[in-house]
mmCIF file of C-alpha atoms and ligand atoms in Angstrom:
data_model
loop_
_atom_site.group_PDB
_atom_site.id
_atom_site.type_symbol
_atom_site.label_atom_id
_atom_site.label_comp_id
_atom_site.label_asym_id
_atom_site.label_seq_id
_atom_site.Cartn_x
_atom_site.Cartn_y
_atom_site.Cartn_z
ATOM 1 C CA MET A 1374 83.918 116.725 78.900
ATOM 2 C CA ASN A 1375 87.613 117.218 79.371
ATOM 3 C CA THR A 1376 89.272 114.136 77.893
ATOM 4 C CA GLN A 1377 92.801 115.265 78.596
ATOM 5 C CA THR A 1378 94.724 112.798 80.748
ATOM 6 C CA VAL A 1379 96.173 114.444 83.816
ATOM 7 C CA ARG A 1380 99.214 112.581 85.019
ATOM 8 C CA ASP A 1381 99.553 112.255 88.781
ATOM 9 C CA GLU A 1382 102.371 114.297 90.220
ATOM 10 C CA TYR A 1383 105.440 112.266 91.163
ATOM 11 C CA ARG A 1384 106.004 112.199 94.921
ATOM 12 C CA PRO A 1385 108.960 110.410 96.464
ATOM 13 C CA ARG A 1386 108.314 108.498 99.675
ATOM 14 C CA GLN A 1387 110.396 109.194 102.761
ATOM 15 C CA ARG A 1388 110.684 108.018 106.351
ATOM 16 C CA ARG A 1389 112.041 110.764 108.590
ATOM 17 C CA TRP A 1390 114.275 109.890 111.528
ATOM 18 C CA SER A 1391 117.327 111.420 113.182
ATOM 19 C CA ALA A 1392 120.624 109.543 113.218
ATOM 20 C CA ALA A 1393 122.139 112.164 115.537
ATOM 21 C CA GLU A 1394 119.380 111.535 118.091
ATOM 22 C CA LEU A 1395 119.552 107.762 117.728
ATOM 23 C CA LEU A 1396 123.338 107.642 118.209
ATOM 24 C CA ASP A 1397 123.689 110.549 120.587
ATOM 25 C CA ARG A 1398 124.746 108.469 123.587
ATOM 26 C CA LEU A 1399 126.952 105.984 121.750
ATOM 27 C CA THR A 1400 130.348 105.568 123.395
ATOM 28 C CA LEU A 1401 133.382 103.413 122.698
ATOM 29 C CA ARG A 1402 132.988 101.694 126.084
ATOM 30 C CA GLU A 1403 129.837 99.886 124.979
ATOM 31 C CA ILE A 1404 131.153 98.760 121.575
ATOM 32 C CA GLU A 1405 132.421 95.202 121.561
ATOM 33 C CA LEU A 1406 135.562 95.476 119.445
ATOM 34 C CA SER A 1407 139.187 94.899 120.393
ATOM 35 C CA SER A 1408 141.594 97.728 119.638
ATOM 36 C CA GLU A 1409 143.091 95.618 116.811
ATOM 37 C CA GLN A 1410 139.651 95.078 115.257
ATOM 38 C CA ARG A 1411 138.936 98.763 115.623
ATOM 39 C CA GLU A 1412 142.124 99.713 113.783
ATOM 40 C CA GLU A 1413 141.486 97.151 111.089
ATOM 41 C CA LEU A 1414 137.971 98.511 110.487
ATOM 42 C CA GLU A 1415 138.992 102.175 110.351
ATOM 43 C CA PRO A 1416 139.297 102.381 106.510
ATOM 44 C CA SER A 1417 135.843 100.792 106.121
ATOM 45 C CA PHE A 1418 134.116 103.176 108.538
ATOM 46 C CA TRP A 1419 135.896 106.131 106.947
ATOM 47 C CA ASN A 1420 134.744 104.998 103.477
ATOM 48 C CA PHE A 1421 131.133 104.625 104.628
ATOM 49 C CA LEU A 1422 131.191 108.133 106.077
ATOM 50 C CA CYS A 1423 132.791 109.583 102.929
ATOM 51 C CA SER A 1424 130.427 107.990 100.472
ATOM 52 C CA GLU A 1425 127.321 109.124 102.376
ATOM 53 C CA ASP A 1426 128.784 112.619 102.731
ATOM 54 C CA ASP A 1427 129.599 112.691 98.993
ATOM 55 C CA SER A 1428 125.861 113.027 98.316
ATOM 56 C CA ARG A 1429 126.518 116.783 98.788
ATOM 57 C CA HIS A 1430 128.802 116.763 95.747
ATOM 58 C CA PHE A 1431 126.378 114.717 93.684
ATOM 59 C CA TYR A 1432 123.557 117.116 94.511
ATOM 60 C CA ARG A 1433 125.720 120.102 93.562
ATOM 61 C CA GLN A 1434 126.500 118.487 90.186
ATOM 62 C CA ALA A 1435 122.785 117.955 89.563
ATOM 63 C CA GLN A 1436 122.010 121.535 90.507
ATOM 64 C CA ALA A 1437 124.621 122.820 88.076
ATOM 65 C CA ARG A 1438 122.705 121.022 85.291
ATOM 66 C CA ARG A 1439 119.254 121.902 86.605
ATOM 67 C CA GLY A 1440 117.886 122.996 83.214
ATOM 68 C CA ARG A 1441 118.315 119.477 81.832
ATOM 69 C CA TYR A 1442 116.229 117.782 84.508
ATOM 70 C CA SER A 1443 112.550 117.589 85.376
ATOM 71 C CA ASP A 1444 110.869 118.950 88.510
ATOM 72 C CA ALA A 1445 110.125 115.314 89.380
ATOM 73 C CA LEU A 1446 113.849 114.537 89.588
ATOM 74 C CA PHE A 1447 114.381 117.480 91.896
ATOM 75 C CA SER A 1448 111.511 116.472 94.145
ATOM 76 C CA PHE A 1449 113.321 113.131 94.507
ATOM 77 C CA LEU A 1450 116.749 114.733 95.030
ATOM 78 C CA GLU A 1451 115.506 117.073 97.769
ATOM 79 C CA VAL A 1452 114.229 114.150 99.848
ATOM 80 C CA TRP A 1453 117.224 111.995 98.966
ATOM 81 C CA ARG A 1454 119.827 114.543 100.020
ATOM 82 C CA GLU A 1455 118.157 115.003 103.411
ATOM 83 C CA ASP A 1456 118.328 111.241 103.963
ATOM 84 C CA GLU A 1457 121.936 110.972 102.807
ATOM 85 C CA ALA A 1458 122.960 113.889 105.050
ATOM 86 C CA ASN A 1459 121.275 112.037 107.921
ATOM 87 C CA HIS A 1460 123.268 108.880 107.058
ATOM 88 C CA ALA A 1461 126.505 110.899 106.914
ATOM 89 C CA ALA A 1462 125.691 112.407 110.341
ATOM 90 C CA GLY A 1463 125.177 108.890 111.733
ATOM 91 C CA PHE A 1464 128.423 107.472 110.335
ATOM 92 C CA LYS A 1465 130.185 110.548 111.681
ATOM 93 C CA LYS A 1466 128.832 109.838 115.179
ATOM 94 C CA ILE A 1467 129.974 106.210 114.918
ATOM 95 C CA TYR A 1468 133.406 107.264 113.623
ATOM 96 C CA GLN A 1469 133.774 109.764 116.464
ATOM 97 C CA ALA A 1470 132.816 107.133 119.035
ATOM 98 C CA LEU A 1471 135.272 104.602 117.588
ATOM 99 C CA TYR A 1472 138.227 106.830 116.780
ATOM 100 C CA GLY A 1473 137.770 109.809 119.079
ATOM 101 C CA GLN A 1474 138.183 112.528 116.470
ATOM 102 C CA SER A 1475 136.485 115.891 116.912
ATOM 103 C CA SER A 1476 133.658 116.947 114.637
ATOM 104 C CA GLU A 1477 135.842 119.780 113.295
ATOM 105 C CA ALA A 1478 138.753 117.460 112.504
ATOM 106 C CA ILE A 1479 136.460 115.106 110.598
ATOM 107 C CA ASP A 1480 134.863 117.990 108.680
ATOM 108 C CA ALA A 1481 138.310 119.281 107.718
ATOM 109 C CA ARG A 1482 139.339 115.840 106.412
ATOM 110 C CA LEU A 1483 136.095 115.565 104.420
ATOM 111 C CA ALA A 1484 136.529 119.049 102.968
ATOM 112 C CA ALA A 1485 140.093 118.257 101.879
ATOM 113 C CA ARG A 1486 139.046 115.310 99.693
ATOM 114 C CA ARG A 1487 139.468 115.574 95.934
ATOM 115 C CA VAL A 1488 136.194 115.729 94.003
ATOM 116 C CA ASP A 1489 136.125 114.809 90.309
ATOM 117 C CA PHE A 1490 133.011 113.765 88.391
ATOM 118 C CA SER A 1491 134.702 113.070 85.028
ATOM 119 C CA ARG A 1492 134.463 109.271 85.525
ATOM 120 C CA ILE A 1493 130.655 109.444 85.557
ATOM 121 C CA GLU A 1494 130.159 112.577 83.441
ATOM 122 C CA GLU A 1495 128.580 110.567 80.584
ATOM 123 C CA PHE A 1496 125.595 109.633 82.797
ATOM 124 C CA LEU A 1497 124.845 113.114 84.105
ATOM 125 C CA GLY A 1498 123.753 114.862 80.918
ATOM 126 C CA ASP A 1499 120.603 112.775 80.601
ATOM 127 C CA GLU A 1500 118.047 112.375 83.400
ATOM 128 C CA PHE A 1501 117.251 108.777 82.397
ATOM 129 C CA THR A 1502 120.871 107.585 82.745
ATOM 130 C CA LEU A 1503 121.337 109.669 85.885
ATOM 131 C CA CYS A 1504 118.347 107.851 87.420
ATOM 132 C CA LEU A 1505 119.811 104.495 86.354
ATOM 133 C CA VAL A 1506 123.247 105.107 87.836
ATOM 134 C CA LEU A 1507 121.679 106.245 91.103
ATOM 135 C CA ALA A 1508 119.172 103.335 91.125
ATOM 136 C CA TYR A 1509 122.046 100.886 90.556
ATOM 137 C CA ASP A 1510 124.097 102.420 93.335
ATOM 138 C CA GLU A 1511 121.241 102.565 95.832
ATOM 139 C CA LEU A 1512 120.471 98.902 95.194
ATOM 140 C CA ALA A 1513 124.136 97.916 95.646
ATOM 141 C CA THR A 1514 124.224 99.856 98.922
ATOM 142 C CA THR A 1515 120.978 98.220 100.078
ATOM 143 C CA HIS A 1516 122.445 94.734 99.542
ATOM 144 C CA ALA A 1517 125.799 95.660 101.077
ATOM 145 C CA TYR A 1518 124.317 97.195 104.241
ATOM 146 C CA HIS A 1519 121.826 94.360 104.576
ATOM 147 C CA ARG A 1520 124.723 91.926 104.598
ATOM 148 C CA ASP A 1521 126.230 93.876 107.522
ATOM 149 C CA PHE A 1522 123.223 93.393 109.865
ATOM 150 C CA ALA A 1523 124.921 90.581 111.801
ATOM 151 C CA PHE A 1524 128.125 92.600 112.152
ATOM 152 C CA TYR A 1525 126.302 95.625 113.634
ATOM 153 C CA GLU A 1526 124.391 93.293 115.929
ATOM 154 C CA SER A 1527 127.686 91.827 117.142
ATOM 155 C CA LEU A 1528 128.893 95.296 118.198
ATOM 156 C CA GLY A 1529 126.574 95.295 121.219
ATOM 157 C CA PRO A 1530 124.574 98.544 121.510
ATOM 158 C CA ASP A 1531 120.932 98.237 120.408
ATOM 159 C CA GLU A 1532 121.061 101.602 118.674
ATOM 160 C CA LEU A 1533 123.656 100.269 116.204
ATOM 161 C CA LYS A 1534 121.340 97.411 115.316
ATOM 162 C CA THR A 1535 118.505 99.914 114.766
ATOM 163 C CA TRP A 1536 120.828 102.253 112.870
ATOM 164 C CA ILE A 1537 121.843 99.786 110.140
ATOM 165 C CA ARG A 1538 118.237 98.688 109.662
ATOM 166 C CA LEU A 1539 116.963 102.263 109.244
ATOM 167 C CA VAL A 1540 119.773 103.205 106.841
ATOM 168 C CA THR A 1541 119.207 100.078 104.758
ATOM 169 C CA SER A 1542 115.486 100.699 104.539
ATOM 170 C CA ASP A 1543 116.162 104.293 103.357
ATOM 171 C CA GLU A 1544 118.504 103.000 100.626
ATOM 172 C CA ALA A 1545 115.855 100.500 99.468
ATOM 173 C CA LEU A 1546 113.292 103.308 99.410
ATOM 174 C CA HIS A 1547 115.639 105.522 97.367
ATOM 175 C CA HIS A 1548 115.990 102.702 94.856
ATOM 176 C CA ALA A 1549 112.211 102.194 94.677
ATOM 177 C CA ASN A 1550 111.608 105.958 94.343
ATOM 178 C CA LEU A 1551 114.029 106.056 91.392
ATOM 179 C CA LEU A 1552 112.344 103.158 89.597
ATOM 180 C CA ARG A 1553 109.016 104.884 90.103
ATOM 181 C CA LEU A 1554 110.511 108.116 88.745
ATOM 182 C CA ILE A 1555 111.771 106.283 85.644
ATOM 183 C CA GLY A 1556 108.284 104.793 85.162
ATOM 184 C CA HIS A 1557 106.738 108.249 85.577
ATOM 185 C CA GLN A 1558 109.062 110.321 83.389
ATOM 186 C CA HIS A 1559 110.909 107.942 81.065
ATOM 187 C CA ARG A 1560 108.809 104.848 80.512
ATOM 188 C CA HIS A 1561 109.315 105.068 76.725
ATOM 189 C CA ARG A 1562 113.067 104.721 77.219
ATOM 190 C CA VAL A 1563 112.995 101.506 79.243
ATOM 191 C CA PRO A 1564 114.199 99.474 76.202
ATOM 192 C CA GLU A 1565 117.485 101.424 76.477
ATOM 193 C CA ALA A 1566 118.040 100.424 80.104
ATOM 194 C CA ARG A 1567 119.936 97.178 79.468
ATOM 195 C CA ARG A 1568 122.595 98.883 77.389
ATOM 196 C CA ALA A 1569 122.969 101.785 79.817
ATOM 197 C CA LEU A 1570 123.300 99.420 82.796
ATOM 198 C CA ASP A 1571 125.917 97.345 80.946
ATOM 199 C CA ARG A 1572 127.917 100.531 80.592
ATOM 200 C CA ILE A 1573 127.400 101.518 84.254
ATOM 201 C CA LEU A 1574 128.539 98.057 85.340
ATOM 202 C CA GLU A 1575 131.557 98.194 83.034
ATOM 203 C CA ILE A 1576 132.714 101.491 84.525
ATOM 204 C CA ASP A 1577 132.027 100.305 88.066
ATOM 205 C CA LEU A 1578 133.953 97.045 87.621
ATOM 206 C CA ARG A 1579 136.830 98.797 85.887
ATOM 207 C CA GLY A 1580 137.483 100.330 89.300
ATOM 208 C CA GLY A 1581 139.917 103.197 89.228
ATOM 209 C CA ASP A 1582 140.019 105.913 91.797
ATOM 210 C CA TYR A 1583 136.776 106.810 93.500
ATOM 211 C CA GLU A 1584 136.731 110.618 93.458
ATOM 212 C CA ALA A 1585 133.880 111.532 95.807
ATOM 213 C CA THR A 1586 131.112 111.039 93.232
ATOM 214 C CA PHE A 1587 128.720 109.249 95.658
ATOM 215 C CA VAL A 1588 128.050 106.537 93.042
ATOM 216 C CA LEU A 1589 130.293 103.652 91.872
ATOM 217 C CA ASP A 1590 132.429 103.468 95.017
ATOM 218 C CA HIS A 1591 132.590 99.677 94.999
ATOM 219 C CA SER A 1592 136.281 98.893 95.083
ATOM 220 C CA GLY A 1593 137.200 100.355 98.479
ATOM 221 C CA ALA A 1594 137.484 98.888 101.976
ATOM 222 C CA GLY A 1595 134.286 97.578 103.540
ATOM 223 C CA PHE A 1596 132.324 96.921 100.350
ATOM 224 C CA ASN A 1597 131.114 93.330 100.422
ATOM 225 C CA LEU A 1598 129.535 92.523 97.021
ATOM 226 C CA SER A 1599 131.488 90.639 94.342
ATOM 227 C CA PRO A 1600 131.578 91.779 90.678
ATOM 228 C CA GLU A 1601 129.225 88.881 89.827
ATOM 229 C CA GLU A 1602 126.775 90.098 92.485
ATOM 230 C CA LEU A 1603 126.948 93.685 91.231
ATOM 231 C CA SER A 1604 125.974 92.290 87.843
ATOM 232 C CA SER A 1605 123.206 89.869 88.879
ATOM 233 C CA LEU A 1606 121.753 91.463 92.044
ATOM 234 C CA CYS A 1607 121.987 95.042 90.782
ATOM 235 C CA ALA A 1608 122.372 95.697 87.028
ATOM 236 C CA GLN A 1609 120.417 92.691 85.725
ATOM 237 C CA ALA A 1610 117.824 92.921 88.503
ATOM 238 C CA ILE A 1611 117.014 96.524 87.523
ATOM 239 C CA VAL A 1612 116.650 95.606 83.841
ATOM 240 C CA LYS A 1613 114.172 92.865 84.792
ATOM 241 C CA LYS A 1614 112.147 95.174 87.044
ATOM 242 C CA LEU A 1615 112.032 97.923 84.417
ATOM 243 C CA GLU A 1616 111.033 95.527 81.658
ATOM 244 C CA ARG A 1617 108.121 94.432 83.803
ATOM 245 C CA ILE A 1618 107.149 98.099 84.182
ATOM 246 C CA HIS A 1619 107.483 98.621 80.440
ATOM 247 C CA GLY A 1620 105.190 95.709 79.730
ATOM 248 C CA GLY A 1621 102.222 97.171 81.597
ATOM 249 C CA VAL A 1622 101.112 99.238 84.539
ATOM 250 C CA PRO A 1623 103.469 98.432 87.419
ATOM 251 C CA THR A 1624 102.113 97.363 90.778
ATOM 252 C CA ALA A 1625 103.570 98.791 93.973
ATOM 253 C CA GLN A 1626 105.245 95.443 94.734
ATOM 254 C CA GLU A 1627 106.919 95.360 91.329
ATOM 255 C CA LEU A 1628 108.598 98.633 92.061
ATOM 256 C CA MET A 1629 110.104 97.459 95.362
HETATM 257 FE FE1 FE2 B 2576 122.828 106.609 102.299
HETATM 258 FE FE1 FE2 B 2577 120.626 106.294 99.365
#
Protein backbone atom coordinates (compact mmCIF):
# COMPACT_ATOMS: atom_id res chain seq x y z
CA MET A 1 0.00 0.00 0.00
CA ASN A 2 1.30 3.42 -0.84
CA THR A 3 1.37 5.35 2.44
CA GLN A 4 2.78 8.52 0.95
CA THR A 5 0.55 11.53 1.56
CA VAL A 6 -0.33 13.29 -1.65
CA ARG A 7 -1.10 16.92 -1.02
CA ASP A 8 -3.98 18.36 -3.02
CA GLU A 9 -2.90 20.84 -5.64
CA TYR A 10 -3.56 24.47 -4.71
CA ARG A 11 -6.21 26.05 -6.92
CA PRO A 12 -7.23 29.67 -6.54
CA ARG A 13 -10.92 30.46 -6.90
CA GLN A 14 -12.09 33.06 -9.39
CA ARG A 15 -15.32 34.62 -10.61
CA ARG A 16 -15.01 35.79 -14.21
CA TRP A 17 -16.86 38.90 -15.36
CA SER A 18 -16.13 41.78 -17.71
CA ALA A 19 -15.93 45.33 -16.37
CA ALA A 20 -15.69 46.70 -19.92
CA GLU A 21 -18.99 45.01 -20.82
CA LEU A 22 -20.69 46.04 -17.59
CA LEU A 23 -19.70 49.71 -17.95
CA ASP A 24 -19.79 49.95 -21.72
CA ARG A 25 -22.77 52.29 -21.89
CA LEU A 26 -21.90 54.47 -18.90
CA THR A 27 -22.09 58.17 -19.70
CA LEU A 28 -21.59 61.34 -17.69
CA ARG A 29 -25.22 62.36 -18.32
CA GLU A 30 -26.54 59.60 -16.07
CA ILE A 31 -24.10 60.17 -13.20
CA GLU A 32 -25.53 62.26 -10.39
CA LEU A 33 -22.61 64.51 -9.49
CA SER A 34 -22.27 68.27 -9.75
CA SER A 35 -19.27 69.56 -11.68
CA GLU A 36 -17.72 70.71 -8.37
CA GLN A 37 -18.14 67.24 -6.85
CA ARG A 38 -16.69 65.73 -9.99
CA GLU A 39 -13.59 67.92 -9.80
CA GLU A 40 -13.19 67.25 -6.11
CA LEU A 41 -13.32 63.48 -6.68
CA GLU A 42 -10.86 63.44 -9.58
CA PRO A 43 -7.74 62.60 -7.46
CA SER A 44 -9.60 59.71 -5.81
CA PHE A 45 -10.78 58.17 -9.08
CA TRP A 46 -7.32 58.61 -10.58
CA ASN A 47 -5.75 56.88 -7.55
CA PHE A 48 -8.17 53.95 -7.77
CA LEU A 49 -7.35 53.50 -11.45
CA CYS A 50 -3.59 53.73 -10.81
CA SER A 51 -3.49 51.28 -7.96
CA GLU A 52 -5.48 48.64 -9.86
CA ASP A 53 -3.31 49.19 -12.94
CA ASP A 54 -0.15 48.89 -10.80
CA SER A 55 -0.86 45.15 -10.50
CA ARG A 56 1.06 44.92 -13.82
CA HIS A 57 4.20 46.20 -12.09
CA PHE A 58 3.73 43.92 -9.11
CA TYR A 59 3.35 40.91 -11.40
CA ARG A 60 6.49 41.88 -13.32
CA GLN A 61 8.45 42.09 -10.05
CA ALA A 62 7.24 38.61 -9.08
CA GLN A 63 8.17 37.23 -12.48
CA ALA A 64 11.67 38.65 -12.18
CA ARG A 65 12.08 36.57 -8.99
CA ARG A 66 10.27 33.51 -10.32
CA GLY A 67 12.90 31.02 -9.11
CA ARG A 68 12.20 31.94 -5.49
CA TYR A 69 8.49 31.19 -5.64
CA SER A 70 6.35 28.07 -5.84
CA ASP A 71 4.09 27.03 -8.72
CA ALA A 72 1.19 27.52 -6.30
CA LEU A 73 2.01 31.23 -5.96
CA PHE A 74 2.07 31.60 -9.72
CA SER A 75 -1.25 29.83 -10.13
CA PHE A 76 -2.65 32.46 -7.75
CA LEU A 77 -0.89 35.37 -9.50
CA GLU A 78 -2.15 34.37 -12.95
CA VAL A 79 -5.78 34.52 -11.80
CA TRP A 80 -5.15 37.61 -9.68
CA ARG A 81 -3.59 39.65 -12.46
CA GLU A 82 -6.53 38.92 -14.78
CA ASP A 83 -8.91 40.21 -12.11
CA GLU A 84 -6.83 43.29 -11.36
CA ALA A 85 -6.56 44.11 -15.08
CA ASN A 86 -10.35 43.82 -15.24
CA HIS A 87 -10.66 46.24 -12.28
CA ALA A 88 -8.24 48.68 -13.96
CA ALA A 89 -10.32 48.49 -17.18
CA GLY A 90 -13.46 49.30 -15.17
CA PHE A 91 -11.95 52.29 -13.34
CA LYS A 92 -10.64 53.50 -16.69
CA LYS A 93 -14.17 53.39 -18.15
CA ILE A 94 -15.50 55.32 -15.14
CA TYR A 95 -12.67 57.86 -15.36
CA GLN A 96 -13.32 58.34 -19.07
CA ALA A 97 -17.04 58.85 -18.46
CA LEU A 98 -16.39 61.37 -15.68
CA TYR A 99 -13.47 63.31 -17.11
CA GLY A 100 -13.76 62.76 -20.85
CA GLN A 101 -10.17 61.71 -21.49
CA SER A 102 -9.33 59.40 -24.37
CA SER A 103 -8.10 55.88 -23.73
CA GLU A 104 -4.74 56.80 -25.30
CA ALA A 105 -4.31 59.87 -23.10
CA ILE A 106 -5.00 57.83 -19.97
CA ASP A 107 -2.60 55.08 -21.06
CA ALA A 108 0.11 57.67 -21.68
CA ARG A 109 -0.38 59.15 -18.19
CA LEU A 110 -0.24 55.66 -16.63
CA ALA A 111 2.90 54.76 -18.58
CA ALA A 112 4.63 57.97 -17.45
CA ARG A 113 4.29 57.15 -13.74
CA ARG A 114 7.42 56.43 -11.73
CA VAL A 115 7.73 52.83 -10.55
CA ASP A 116 9.99 51.98 -7.61
CA PHE A 117 9.70 48.84 -5.48
CA SER A 118 12.49 49.65 -3.00
CA ARG A 119 9.97 50.55 -0.24
CA ILE A 120 8.61 46.98 -0.23
CA GLU A 121 11.71 45.13 -1.45
CA GLU A 122 12.18 43.40 1.94
CA PHE A 123 8.89 41.49 1.50
CA LEU A 124 9.50 40.26 -2.04
CA GLY A 125 12.44 37.91 -1.49
CA ASP A 126 10.37 35.45 0.51
CA GLU A 127 7.08 33.96 -0.72
CA PHE A 128 5.59 33.87 2.79
CA THR A 129 6.05 37.63 3.38
CA LEU A 130 4.98 38.39 -0.19
CA CYS A 131 1.72 36.52 0.49
CA LEU A 132 1.26 38.44 3.75
CA VAL A 133 1.77 41.88 2.22
CA LEU A 134 -0.67 41.04 -0.58
CA ALA A 135 -3.20 39.47 1.85
CA TYR A 136 -3.01 42.61 4.03
CA ASP A 137 -3.51 44.88 1.05
CA GLU A 138 -6.38 42.89 -0.43
CA LEU A 139 -8.17 42.94 2.92
CA ALA A 140 -7.66 46.71 3.27
CA THR A 141 -9.05 47.20 -0.24
CA THR A 142 -12.02 44.94 0.53
CA HIS A 143 -12.95 47.05 3.57
CA ALA A 144 -12.35 50.34 1.76
CA TYR A 145 -14.46 49.45 -1.29
CA HIS A 146 -17.18 47.97 0.89
CA ARG A 147 -17.42 51.28 2.70
CA ASP A 148 -18.00 52.98 -0.67
CA PHE A 149 -21.16 50.97 -1.55
CA ALA A 150 -23.50 53.80 -0.53
CA PHE A 151 -21.47 56.35 -2.50
CA TYR A 152 -21.63 54.29 -5.73
CA GLU A 153 -25.34 53.76 -5.14
CA SER A 154 -25.81 57.52 -4.84
CA LEU A 155 -24.27 58.04 -8.30
CA GLY A 156 -27.42 56.73 -10.00
CA PRO A 157 -26.63 54.12 -12.69
CA ASP A 158 -27.34 50.52 -11.62
CA GLU A 159 -24.17 49.29 -13.29
CA LEU A 160 -22.05 51.35 -10.86
CA LYS A 161 -23.80 49.70 -7.94
CA THR A 162 -23.10 46.28 -9.49
CA TRP A 163 -19.53 47.30 -10.34
CA ILE A 164 -18.43 48.12 -6.77
CA ARG A 165 -20.02 44.93 -5.45
CA LEU A 166 -18.25 42.72 -8.01
CA VAL A 167 -14.87 44.41 -7.45
CA THR A 168 -15.21 44.12 -3.68
CA SER A 169 -16.11 40.45 -3.88
CA ASP A 170 -13.02 39.82 -6.08
CA GLU A 171 -10.78 41.57 -3.52
CA ALA A 172 -12.26 39.44 -0.71
CA LEU A 173 -11.66 36.33 -2.81
CA HIS A 174 -8.04 37.36 -3.47
CA HIS A 175 -7.54 37.72 0.28
CA ALA A 176 -9.10 34.30 0.96
CA ASN A 177 -7.04 32.68 -1.83
CA LEU A 178 -3.86 34.08 -0.26
CA LEU A 179 -4.71 32.77 3.21
CA ARG A 180 -5.41 29.39 1.68
CA LEU A 181 -2.08 29.56 -0.17
CA ILE A 182 -0.26 30.34 3.10
CA GLY A 183 -2.01 27.37 4.73
CA HIS A 184 -1.04 25.16 1.78
CA GLN A 185 2.60 26.17 1.33
CA HIS A 186 3.76 27.85 4.54
CA ARG A 187 1.72 26.55 7.44
CA HIS A 188 4.88 25.91 9.50
CA ARG A 189 5.73 29.61 9.32
CA VAL A 190 2.44 30.94 10.69
CA PRO A 191 4.08 31.73 14.08
CA GLU A 192 6.17 34.35 12.21
CA ALA A 193 3.10 36.12 10.82
CA ARG A 194 2.54 38.54 13.71
CA ARG A 195 6.03 39.99 13.47
CA ALA A 196 5.91 40.26 9.68
CA LEU A 197 2.51 42.00 9.78
CA ASP A 198 3.76 44.44 12.43
CA ARG A 199 6.50 45.37 10.00
CA ILE A 200 4.09 45.65 7.04
CA LEU A 201 1.82 47.90 9.12
CA GLU A 202 4.77 50.02 10.25
CA ILE A 203 5.86 50.66 6.67
CA ASP A 204 2.30 51.31 5.53
CA LEU A 205 1.59 53.81 8.33
CA ARG A 206 4.93 55.54 7.83
CA GLY A 207 3.43 56.69 4.53
CA GLY A 208 5.95 58.19 2.17
CA ASP A 209 5.52 58.29 -1.54
CA TYR A 210 3.50 55.53 -3.13
CA GLU A 211 5.58 54.49 -6.15
CA ALA A 212 3.23 52.27 -8.16
CA THR A 213 3.86 49.12 -6.11
CA PHE A 214 0.17 48.04 -6.01
CA VAL A 215 0.42 47.39 -2.25
CA LEU A 216 0.59 49.89 0.66
CA ASP A 217 -1.08 52.79 -1.17
CA HIS A 218 -3.05 53.91 1.87
CA SER A 219 -2.15 57.55 2.29
CA GLY A 220 -3.57 58.96 -0.95
CA ALA A 221 -6.89 60.57 -1.88
CA GLY A 222 -9.98 58.38 -1.62
CA PHE A 223 -8.67 55.85 0.90
CA ASN A 224 -11.12 55.68 3.78
CA LEU A 225 -9.59 53.48 6.53
CA SER A 226 -7.85 55.04 9.55
CA PRO A 227 -4.45 53.81 10.82
CA GLU A 228 -6.25 52.14 13.76
CA GLU A 229 -8.52 50.30 11.31
CA LEU A 230 -5.57 49.19 9.17
CA SER A 231 -4.14 47.71 12.36
CA SER A 232 -7.27 46.06 13.80
CA LEU A 233 -9.33 45.18 10.70
CA CYS A 234 -6.36 44.12 8.58
CA ALA A 235 -3.04 43.27 10.28
CA GLN A 236 -4.42 41.87 13.55
CA ALA A 237 -7.36 40.18 11.82
CA ILE A 238 -4.98 38.23 9.56
CA VAL A 239 -2.84 37.11 12.51
CA LYS A 240 -5.96 35.79 14.24
CA LYS A 241 -7.17 33.94 11.14
CA LEU A 242 -3.75 32.40 10.51
CA GLU A 243 -3.35 31.33 14.12
CA ARG A 244 -6.65 29.51 13.85
CA ILE A 245 -5.32 27.77 10.73
CA HIS A 246 -2.09 26.91 12.53
CA GLY A 247 -3.99 25.34 15.39
CA GLY A 248 -5.72 22.73 13.24
CA VAL A 249 -7.24 21.99 9.87
CA PRO A 250 -8.95 25.17 8.69
CA THR A 251 -12.57 25.12 7.61
CA ALA A 252 -13.66 26.99 4.49
CA GLN A 253 -15.41 29.61 6.64
CA GLU A 254 -12.26 30.24 8.67
CA LEU A 255 -10.41 31.15 5.53
CA MET A 256 -12.97 33.77 4.44
FE1 LIG B 1 -8.47 45.10 -7.60
FE1 LIG C 1 -7.26 42.33 -5.50
